[in-house]
Amino acid sequence: MTASFTDCANAIRALSMDAVEAANSGHPGMPMGMADVATVLFQEYLKFDAADPHWADRDRFVLSAGHGSMLLYSLLHLSGYARPTLEDLKTFRQIGSPCAGHPENFELPGIECTTGPLGQGLAMAVGMAVAERHLNAGFGDAVVDHRTWVIAGDGCLMEGINHEAIGLAGHLKLGRLIVLWDDNRITIDGSVSLSSSEDIPARYAATGWQVVECDGHDADSIRAAFDTAIADDRPTLVRCRTIIGKGAPNLQGTSKTHGSPLGASEIAAARETLGWNHPPFEVPADIREAWLTAGKRGAQVHADWAARLADHADRAEFERRMAGDLPAAFSLDDYIAGLLAAPQKVATRKASEMVLDAINAQLPETIGGSADLTGSNNTKTKQTGPLTADDYSGRYVYYGIREFGMAAAMNGMALHGGVIPYGGTFLVFSDYARPAIRLSALQQTRVVYVMTHDSIGLGEDGPTHQPIEHVMSLRAMPNLEVWRPCDVIETAEAWAEALATKATPSLLALTRQNLPQLREQAGNLSAKGGYRLRAAQADRKVVLLATGSEVEIAVEVRDALEAQGIGADVVSMPCWERFDAQDAAYRADLIPADALKVSIEAGTTFGWERYVGTDGLSFGIDRFGASGPAPGLYELFGLTAAAIVPQITEKLN
Amino acid sequence: MTASFTDCANAIRALSMDAVEAANSGHPGMPMGMADVATVLFQEYLKFDAADPHWADRDRFVLSAGHGSMLLYSLLHLSGYARPTLEDLKTFRQIGSPCAGHPENFELPGIECTTGPLGQGLAMAVGMAVAERHLNAGFGDAVVDHRTWVIAGDGCLMEGINHEAIGLAGHLKLGRLIVLWDDNRITIDGSVSLSSSEDIPARYAATGWQVVECDGHDADSIRAAFDTAIADDRPTLVRCRTIIGKGAPNLQGTSKTHGSPLGASEIAAARETLGWNHPPFEVPADIREAWLTAGKRGAQVHADWAARLADHADRAEFERRMAGDLPAAFSLDDYIAGLLAAPQKVATRKASEMVLDAINAQLPETIGGSADLTGSNNTKTKQTGPLTADDYSGRYVYYGIREFGMAAAMNGMALHGGVIPYGGTFLVFSDYARPAIRLSALQQTRVVYVMTHDSIGLGEDGPTHQPIEHVMSLRAMPNLEVWRPCDVIETAEAWAEALATKATPSLLALTRQNLPQLREQAGNLSAKGGYRLRAAQADRKVVLLATGSEVEIAVEVRDALEAQGIGADVVSMPCWERFDAQDAAYRADLIPADALKVSIEAGTTFGWERYVGTDGLSFGIDRFGASGPAPGLYELFGLTAAAIVPQITEKLN
């Protein structure tokens, strides 16, 4: 006996409701509602090989509605992935389980990205689809020819980032991106109509998307919609009309199935409704067989692809790029040696452009961009022509005024592999992108954020544009390296480290204003996060700690102190995360107990106690900024050597 | 001779280009492009009285495209507002000038809100329009009957928040909201077509908006569009087809006019093109007269309104609410006394709902809401029926899955006056709303953020939902009071302080899990930010500092230490900003030099050095969270008395 389509879909429903019940926590409604759509997708359309979740040319599947994680775990399990096992499913939402409450890309192969923060999965899928077309342009149909599929709910569509993501996808005509909208008309608070009256298909159509509909519980209707989606060269929204929690006879169609276990009696009733007469977590052999057969669909396709790759002229380069390795010959040493030989006074945003020119010439995998501040962020170099719907081989994305969408798309690109994305905006607008920066960090992606205009030094644009708390609040985020280089050398060093760091995103905070080249020593000293830029000549009484544009001030302060016979070190601290990772001896040598520690940074002083202690001095800005020319603002906020030196000498007395 | 319409509009162009030139910094393109539209608006449509910028029933005007600030400054100056004076205009973008780079609501009456961070002005306008309809429902047409007008650029429309804002406005049928879209087809990077292919009118129509078009340089066309906008009961997008920098003959229509001075020669050419033969900053008397006459249009309307208000039955209540004063009798003392008499163990999110019930019964001005997490944030009480398109008198907004749009709308409500908005989401999603939280703080608005599920204590949803860096990164923001209460009493105290604080937003970080009532002392001790919850009985060796759910752990640790004869205080620190504002003696009494300081907080330890110093102990979580039941997570991260006590005793030895 062969298992029917309905049997296969019901296996998802049963596993989902059973796992949520066992965990006494979770979201059964979405997996039960989208089980039929997902079954058609995984059994008939999605290109994958369960035996090799890392196959480079697999279709990407993104569960943007991440709370429905049991849908994904059920699909991976039934399709024959090595994990999750049945035992794994039984540990759903328990500590140590790979089946976490929301899908985590670092837990299980087959999870393309971490989802749960609504809207971001779909926006990451846009980046994946960009990466696919870009690599296709470089390596051809023989080795890069896959689709990106997304399941998204009403939450994903209502979030602001949806507008940014679909605008970018429509503009770039990402025809291989297909979004399956779980149109169940329910949100947590109740009916969608409580909060929205939008004609979603019309909105998508306005943004250059094809929109098709299907009955999300009718396999033929689903297939017809998928076929239409595939046939078009626009991205497609498939409106899947579904019933949330389908199969739970008393609760389906209501928000009660969304985020809580159904309960024993409703589960018993659902088993009866579904005709699923099997104990919890048990899937009959014929249904298992049907799923496993479907899971092997891709094996031959994969083998054929491997044969094509073996014969491909650029095989080694393709494999290098998909592995995320930099070319063996890549180096910025010559570039930096040139700077040491001929110092330059430029803004660090300009320094970033200069080193990017050296990087982009050596690394074909970089894809740059900016959220409509190209000339201000200095993110475009001569190697990076525009990536457009007409030419996906370009290496520069005009993201538009879409900071959040840009950041999420960069996450998707990095997760797809084969490219290294970087993108810019003003540092103050890192707030707009912050939820995606957090997902860069959580997902361990190599994304480089080029955040310019990093302090009051931007001047006249005033407090809405002047970061105060931003650098510090980003330092507080786990697994993010925040760089605030003081000159052209440190900027190059920060870029070198950012590119070498595969599992950690980097954020560069760069100045609008020019800065002198302060570094004289060779070697990547920034790599340790902090180092002695100037050593005391007189007996050391003071250690000055500073970052970025304030290192120049620290050097002036130091010179003034030395002129008074007071010895002072200057420690440049371009990356706190790196510094904190050094051993105690290294840190104690730079920040000794027996000196007055003084920090200078044009941002909040909050957090500097880590280094200056409770008896040090911190010079910074603990209020919002102001509009005016930058030099006057530095005076206003007391960030000048003239203002700082007397306070240090007074403290010493 | 009477000045022509064109003369009046050109006065804006001339002042704008002259001020930007004098400042050698700024954005002339938008003011010159929208000068005609703005002239029609201010001279013929906008209801205002330059003699009283605070008139409660004035139309609100929001320059969402805040970089075009010289448009607003020119309009206020020409229309006869006391400020900005001509001298003020000459100090544009200089330190101390009320004419800051971007419009700041705290600098000049007539600036309804701070703009510059794109998209937020329009989203705040949605909140203003909600407040207007809500107050209209309460006080009637006689005293509340005004419109909200917005000028927005392509940037405002491309940002994700635009989707959230217009979705909410369309759903709530805010027919008195009119958005004038400066459709100049230019962004900073160049043509809009570089990054967008969207049919904006179709998108707005899909969201329930009326869309009309006009030639933005033809007064009659503009008037016709405005008339159509006013006549409809939907919100209206007026597509104003304009030429950026209009009047600058060689640069108009290009991004070069956007963000830089035109330069002396182009300004000279523009003067010729415009027929503006007057020196910089000089406006001929007839043009001044025409503008001043228009500026007085509203005086009689205002007087008539004042007469109606004088006779209004609820005059005192209306004036109280518009002044933002709480009722004289408002008090939570009885409520808190009841708690002290009968302690309760509830989650602080539930404690918040309990005190909100006491608040909402006394304060008709509160408007609650949630971004689709009503049952989780516990933001709805029995007094707050839904605010809908059919009934604006409701006091609860179902914001949908729109965290950023909610926060910005709340800013708009608070700025409008007459209401006190509060709204909820999960604390981790404060990141989504963060740019608007920053504008709450910068604009000095009384907005209360109800952020629940504030740590790993939320359990199974895992790292995407567990705040780690959030509380600390919000503490780093100027003028925001972050509260993390430890029990039902502190929650009530935090609410009392949040409501009493007119010029500072408050953010409450609340638990999902139940917490015992720890407070025994009466009086609002939380108001000082930190206080001694338990005093050492043995000789004090240790001071335990904790917030929120970890205060319970600190008390357990203390009891264990005391059992070993080690004296330990427990200091609860629900609000760092308040604590830091206390005098040195108060702070030193609580955090003495001669004790080991130990912090316990289920978030990043980064920042605790401020209180524990470099030789204290900090127990927290310096990585992302994990999925699992909460008690197990507290064990996993070492946040239990059993794990902490031995580390303290070891440190003491």
XYZ file of N, CA, C and O in Angstrom, chain A residues 293-405:
452
model
N 11.284 8.262 -0.038
C 11.405 8.214 -1.491
C 11.465 9.630 -2.062
O 12.309 9.947 -2.903
N 10.563 10.460 -1.563
C 10.562 11.840 -2.027
C 11.867 12.530 -1.661
O 12.405 13.331 -2.437
N 12.401 12.193 -0.492
C 13.646 12.803 -0.039
C 14.845 12.431 -0.882
O 15.861 13.119 -0.872
N 14.713 11.333 -1.609
C 15.823 10.896 -2.464
C 15.710 11.411 -3.884
O 16.583 11.138 -4.718
N 14.595 12.088 -4.191
C 14.395 12.638 -5.529
C 15.632 13.343 -6.051
O 15.985 13.267 -7.219
N 16.279 14.107 -5.151
C 17.356 14.984 -5.585
C 18.696 14.307 -5.749
O 19.632 14.925 -6.260
N 18.808 13.052 -5.342
C 20.132 12.418 -5.327
C 20.752 12.374 -6.726
O 21.926 12.717 -6.917
N 19.941 11.985 -7.704
C 20.482 11.876 -9.061
C 20.777 13.266 -9.626
O 21.786 13.485 -10.302
N 19.882 14.195 -9.350
C 20.097 15.568 -9.803
C 21.410 16.107 -9.229
O 22.190 16.759 -9.919
N 21.623 15.770 -7.975
C 22.850 16.176 -7.296
C 24.070 15.538 -7.963
O 25.082 16.194 -8.228
N 23.943 14.263 -8.254
C 25.064 13.550 -8.884
C 25.378 14.138 -10.262
O 26.544 14.319 -10.639
N 24.327 14.442 -11.015
C 24.532 15.037 -12.340
C 25.241 16.381 -12.213
O 26.127 16.728 -12.992
N 24.797 17.140 -11.212
C 25.412 18.447 -10.961
C 26.892 18.288 -10.606
O 27.757 19.009 -11.104
N 27.171 17.302 -9.763
C 28.559 17.079 -9.343
C 29.434 16.743 -10.543
O 30.596 17.174 -10.634
N 28.855 15.991 -11.454
C 29.608 15.647 -12.666
C 29.889 16.897 -13.497
O 30.985 17.073 -14.044
N 28.890 17.749 -13.593
C 29.103 18.998 -14.335
C 30.160 19.866 -13.656
O 31.016 20.457 -14.299
N 30.079 19.922 -12.329
C 31.057 20.741 -11.602
C 32.469 20.196 -11.807
O 33.427 20.954 -11.966
N 32.562 18.861 -11.815
C 33.890 18.252 -11.974
C 34.549 18.697 -13.265
O 35.777 18.817 -13.353
N 33.722 18.944 -14.265
C 34.259 19.341 -15.572
C 34.339 20.858 -15.741
O 34.738 21.348 -16.794
N 33.903 21.579 -14.716
C 33.771 23.030 -14.875
C 35.148 23.701 -14.840
O 35.987 23.373 -13.990
N 35.356 24.614 -15.737
C 36.655 25.282 -15.825
C 37.008 26.007 -14.525
O 38.171 26.074 -14.136
N 35.980 26.564 -13.856
C 36.241 27.348 -12.639
C 35.902 26.581 -11.371
O 35.535 27.158 -10.355
N 36.025 25.267 -11.455
C 35.631 24.455 -10.310
C 36.328 24.871 -9.015
O 35.686 25.047 -7.977
N 37.634 25.022 -9.076
C 38.376 25.334 -7.852
C 37.916 26.670 -7.267
O 37.736 26.802 -6.053
N 37.734 27.625 -8.147
C 37.294 28.940 -7.683
C 35.889 28.853 -7.089
O 35.619 29.436 -6.038
N 35.008 28.101 -7.745
C 33.651 27.943 -7.217
C 33.694 27.296 -5.836
O 33.036 27.759 -4.900
N 34.475 26.258 -5.697
C 34.553 25.561 -4.413
C 35.182 26.441 -3.342
O 34.749 26.418 -2.185
N 36.190 27.191 -3.717
C 36.800 28.121 -2.758
C 35.757 29.112 -2.267
O 35.607 29.336 -1.068
N 35.033 29.661 -3.195
C 34.081 30.691 -2.797
C 32.948 30.118 -1.959
O 32.530 30.715 -0.973
N 32.449 28.962 -2.344
C 31.369 28.373 -1.545
C 31.870 27.946 -0.161
O 31.101 27.930 0.803
N 33.144 27.624 -0.057
C 33.702 27.277 1.252
C 33.952 28.517 2.100
O 34.202 28.423 3.311
N 33.905 29.675 1.455
C 34.116 30.908 2.209
C 35.572 31.197 2.528
O 35.875 32.036 3.381
N 36.477 30.503 1.818
C 37.910 30.757 2.042
C 38.367 31.938 1.194
O 37.965 32.072 0.031
N 39.219 32.750 1.761
C 39.817 33.819 0.960
C 40.914 33.214 0.073
O 41.461 32.158 0.400
N 41.237 33.859 -1.044
C 42.335 33.344 -1.887
C 43.628 33.281 -1.074
O 43.885 34.164 -0.238
N 44.404 32.263 -1.324
C 45.635 32.085 -0.551
C 46.538 33.310 -0.667
O 47.233 33.675 0.288
N 46.503 33.949 -1.801
C 47.413 35.081 -2.032
C 46.882 36.395 -1.489
O 47.564 37.420 -1.537
N 45.654 36.367 -0.966
C 45.070 37.642 -0.525
C 45.908 38.263 0.583
O 46.235 37.620 1.573
N 46.200 39.523 0.417
C 46.974 40.229 1.447
C 46.796 41.728 1.306
O 46.687 42.255 0.192
N 46.768 42.388 2.431
C 46.743 43.849 2.438
C 48.087 44.413 2.895
O 48.226 45.612 3.119
N 49.075 43.537 3.029
C 50.357 43.970 3.580
C 51.014 45.053 2.733
O 51.524 46.044 3.259
N 51.003 44.854 1.432
C 51.638 45.850 0.563
C 50.909 47.188 0.658
O 51.534 48.250 0.701
N 49.595 47.092 0.679
C 48.807 48.324 0.778
C 49.157 49.069 2.060
O 49.398 50.286 2.053
N 49.222 48.348 3.156
C 49.508 48.987 4.445
C 50.945 49.499 4.493
O 51.206 50.596 5.020
N 51.857 48.732 3.913
C 53.249 49.192 3.863
C 53.341 50.527 3.124
O 54.101 51.423 3.520
N 52.543 50.647 2.084
C 52.528 51.907 1.334
C 52.042 53.066 2.188
O 52.573 54.182 2.103
N 51.063 52.807 3.024
C 50.552 53.862 3.908
C 51.590 54.262 4.946
O 51.757 55.446 5.265
N 52.295 53.262 5.475
C 53.317 53.576 6.481
C 54.421 54.420 5.856
O 54.972 55.315 6.510
N 54.686 54.145 4.595
C 55.741 54.890 3.915
C 55.311 56.300 3.553
O 56.134 57.230 3.522
N 54.036 56.473 3.293
C 53.541 57.790 2.862
C 52.243 58.094 3.586
O 51.149 57.855 3.065
N 52.340 58.613 4.814
C 51.137 58.833 5.637
C 50.114 59.746 4.979
O 50.469 60.644 4.210
N 48.847 59.489 5.305
C 47.760 60.251 4.700
C 46.790 60.708 5.773
O 46.481 59.966 6.694
N 46.302 61.904 5.593
C 45.278 62.425 6.486
C 43.940 62.390 5.750
O 43.685 63.224 4.866
N 43.136 61.406 6.067
C 41.821 61.274 5.424
C 40.814 60.845 6.483
O 41.180 60.355 7.556
N 39.547 61.029 6.174
C 38.495 60.474 7.027
C 38.584 58.958 6.983
O 38.986 58.382 5.963
N 38.172 58.292 8.067
C 38.243 56.827 8.026
C 37.220 56.244 7.046
O 37.394 55.142 6.560
N 36.148 57.015 6.745
C 35.259 56.510 5.676
C 36.001 56.496 4.344
O 35.821 55.607 3.518
N 36.874 57.473 4.127
C 37.689 57.503 2.912
C 38.760 56.424 2.985
O 39.048 55.738 1.985
N 39.313 56.249 4.166
C 40.298 55.176 4.355
C 39.681 53.824 4.030
O 40.313 52.944 3.446
N 38.408 53.671 4.400
C 37.701 52.429 4.097
C 37.569 52.251 2.582
O 37.780 51.159 2.051
N 37.236 53.301 1.898
C 37.138 53.221 0.436
C 38.489 52.843 -0.174
O 38.559 52.024 -1.100
N 39.545 53.424 0.370
C 40.881 53.139 -0.172
C 41.243 51.667 -0.004
O 41.717 51.018 -0.934
N 40.986 51.135 1.187
C 41.349 49.735 1.391
C 40.383 48.821 0.633
O 40.764 47.759 0.148
N 39.132 49.275 0.488
C 38.180 48.476 -0.297
C 38.640 48.353 -1.737
O 38.413 47.323 -2.394
N 39.290 49.380 -2.224
C 39.807 49.297 -3.585
C 40.843 48.169 -3.681
O 40.853 47.385 -4.641
N 41.669 48.074 -2.656
C 42.657 46.986 -2.627
C 41.987 45.630 -2.424
O 42.416 44.614 -2.980
N 40.935 45.618 -1.622
C 40.224 44.361 -1.345
C 39.443 43.900 -2.569
O 39.535 42.749 -3.005
N 38.656 44.793 -3.116
C 37.780 44.407 -4.218
C 38.559 43.973 -5.455
O 38.063 43.186 -6.257
N 39.782 44.472 -5.572
C 40.618 44.038 -6.693
C 41.085 42.600 -6.511
O 41.332 41.887 -7.479
N 41.180 42.179 -5.270
C 41.698 40.824 -4.996
C 40.598 39.798 -4.735
O 40.821 38.602 -4.906
N 39.438 40.291 -4.265
C 38.367 39.374 -3.856
C 37.145 39.551 -4.760
O 36.341 40.464 -4.539
N 36.969 38.662 -5.713
C 35.787 38.801 -6.576
C 34.487 38.525 -5.829
O 33.408 38.816 -6.345
N 34.571 37.982 -4.622
C 33.356 37.592 -3.910
C 32.703 38.732 -3.137
O 31.610 38.546 -2.592
N 33.308 39.881 -3.043
C 32.649 40.960 -2.306
C 31.504 41.556 -3.117
O 31.594 41.728 -4.327
N 30.414 41.824 -2.417
C 29.287 42.553 -3.000
C 29.007 43.739 -2.093
O 28.612 43.568 -0.936
N 29.247 44.923 -2.600
C 29.068 46.127 -1.804
C 27.684 46.725 -1.970
O 26.858 46.252 -2.747
N 27.457 47.778 -1.226
C 26.185 48.476 -1.353
C 26.033 49.528 -0.280
O 26.883 49.666 0.605
N 24.963 50.264 -0.392
C 24.642 51.298 0.585
C 23.151 51.547 0.531
O 22.513 51.395 -0.509
N 22.620 51.961 1.685
C 21.210 52.344 1.740
C 21.080 53.812 1.333
O 20.744 54.667 2.136
N 21.374 54.053 0.085
C 21.241 55.379 -0.534
C 22.198 56.417 0.044
O 21.869 57.605 0.093
N 23.373 55.978 0.435
C 24.380 56.937 0.907
C 25.747 56.587 0.321
O 26.778 56.704 0.995
N 25.736 56.171 -0.936
C 26.966 55.679 -1.557
C 28.106 56.682 -1.444
O 29.220 56.330 -1.035
N 27.826 57.926 -1.781
C 28.886 58.925 -1.769
C 29.313 59.330 -0.377
O 30.406 59.873 -0.185
N 28.484 59.064 0.605
C 28.803 59.401 1.994
C 29.464 58.245 2.726
O 30.321 58.439 3.567
N 29.034 57.034 2.396
C 29.605 55.857 3.045
C 30.898 55.403 2.365
O 31.620 54.571 2.897
N 31.129 55.903 1.162
C 32.333 55.542 0.399
C 32.440 54.030 0.216
O 33.499 53.433 0.419
N 31.356 53.434 -0.175
C 31.294 51.975 -0.272
C 31.538 51.444 -1.687
O 31.656 50.241 -1.883
N 31.578 52.332 -2.659
C 31.705 51.867 -4.048
C 33.125 52.098 -4.538
O 33.697 53.169 -4.337
N 33.672 51.086 -5.154
C 34.994 51.239 -5.761
C 34.877 50.936 -7.252
O 33.830 50.497 -7.730
N 35.961 51.142 -7.941
C 35.887 51.025 -9.407
C 35.601 49.599 -9.866
O 35.118 49.391 -10.969
N 35.856 48.622 -8.975
C 35.624 47.229 -9.389
C 34.157 46.827 -9.320
O 33.777 45.781 -9.846
N 33.357 47.625 -8.639
C 32.004 47.168 -8.325
C 30.963 47.905 -9.162
O 30.440 48.948 -8.762
N 30.661 47.344 -10.294
C 29.585 47.879 -11.123
C 28.242 47.516 -10.522
O 28.144 46.614 -9.682
N 27.193 48.214 -10.938
C 25.872 47.960 -10.340
C 25.358 46.547 -10.611
O 25.464 46.041 -11.732
N 24.797 45.936 -9.598
C 24.085 44.674 -9.746
C 22.624 45.034 -10.026
O 21.958 45.655 -9.196
N 22.153 44.693 -11.203
C 20.808 45.105 -11.614
C 20.042 43.922 -12.190
O 20.604 42.851 -12.409
N 18.771 44.149 -12.447
C 17.947 43.104 -13.055
C 18.470 42.720 -14.428
O 18.247 41.605 -14.898
N 19.154 43.636 -15.056
C 19.702 43.347 -16.377
C 21.101 42.753 -16.318
O 21.592 42.226 -17.320
N 21.755 42.911 -15.199
C 23.128 42.417 -15.097
C 23.423 42.018 -13.660
O 23.872 42.823 -12.846
N 23.189 40.740 -13.396
C 23.404 40.257 -12.038
C 24.886 40.068 -11.718
O 25.237 39.740 -10.586
N 25.742 40.243 -12.696
C 27.167 40.064 -12.420
C 27.746 41.258 -11.671
O 28.874 41.196 -11.181
N 26.998 42.348 -11.605
C 27.493 43.522 -10.893
C 27.777 43.205 -9.437
O 27.275 42.225 -8.875
N 28.586 44.026 -8.833
C 29.013 43.766 -7.453
C 28.632 44.900 -6.518
O 29.176 45.019 -5.424
N 27.678 45.716 -6.947
C 27.243 46.817 -6.077
C 25.732 46.922 -6.118
O 25.131 47.048 -7.189
N 25.115 46.871 -4.945
C 23.657 46.941 -4.860
C 23.234 48.329 -4.386
O 23.661 48.777 -3.319
N 22.449 48.987 -5.193
C 21.816 50.229 -4.744
C 20.584 49.823 -3.936
O 19.516 49.590 -4.487
N 20.780 49.723 -2.635
C 19.723 49.173 -1.780
C 18.541 50.118 -1.607
O 17.479 49.717 -1.139
N 18.731 51.380 -1.959
C 17.666 52.330 -1.676
C 17.628 52.668 -0.198
O 18.511 52.275 0.584
N 16.595 53.399 0.206
C 16.500 53.855 1.589
C 15.874 52.736 2.407
O 14.736 52.796 2.861
N 16.626 51.666 2.543
C 16.131 50.422 3.130
C 17.238 49.812 3.993
O 17.821 48.784 3.649
N 17.525 50.428 5.133
C 18.639 49.975 5.966
C 18.403 48.558 6.486
O 19.303 47.709 6.471
N 17.206 48.321 6.979
C 16.872 47.015 7.561
C 16.857 45.946 6.466
O 17.432 44.859 6.621
N 16.225 46.282 5.353
C 16.185 45.340 4.237
C 17.575 45.008 3.726
O 17.868 43.862 3.379
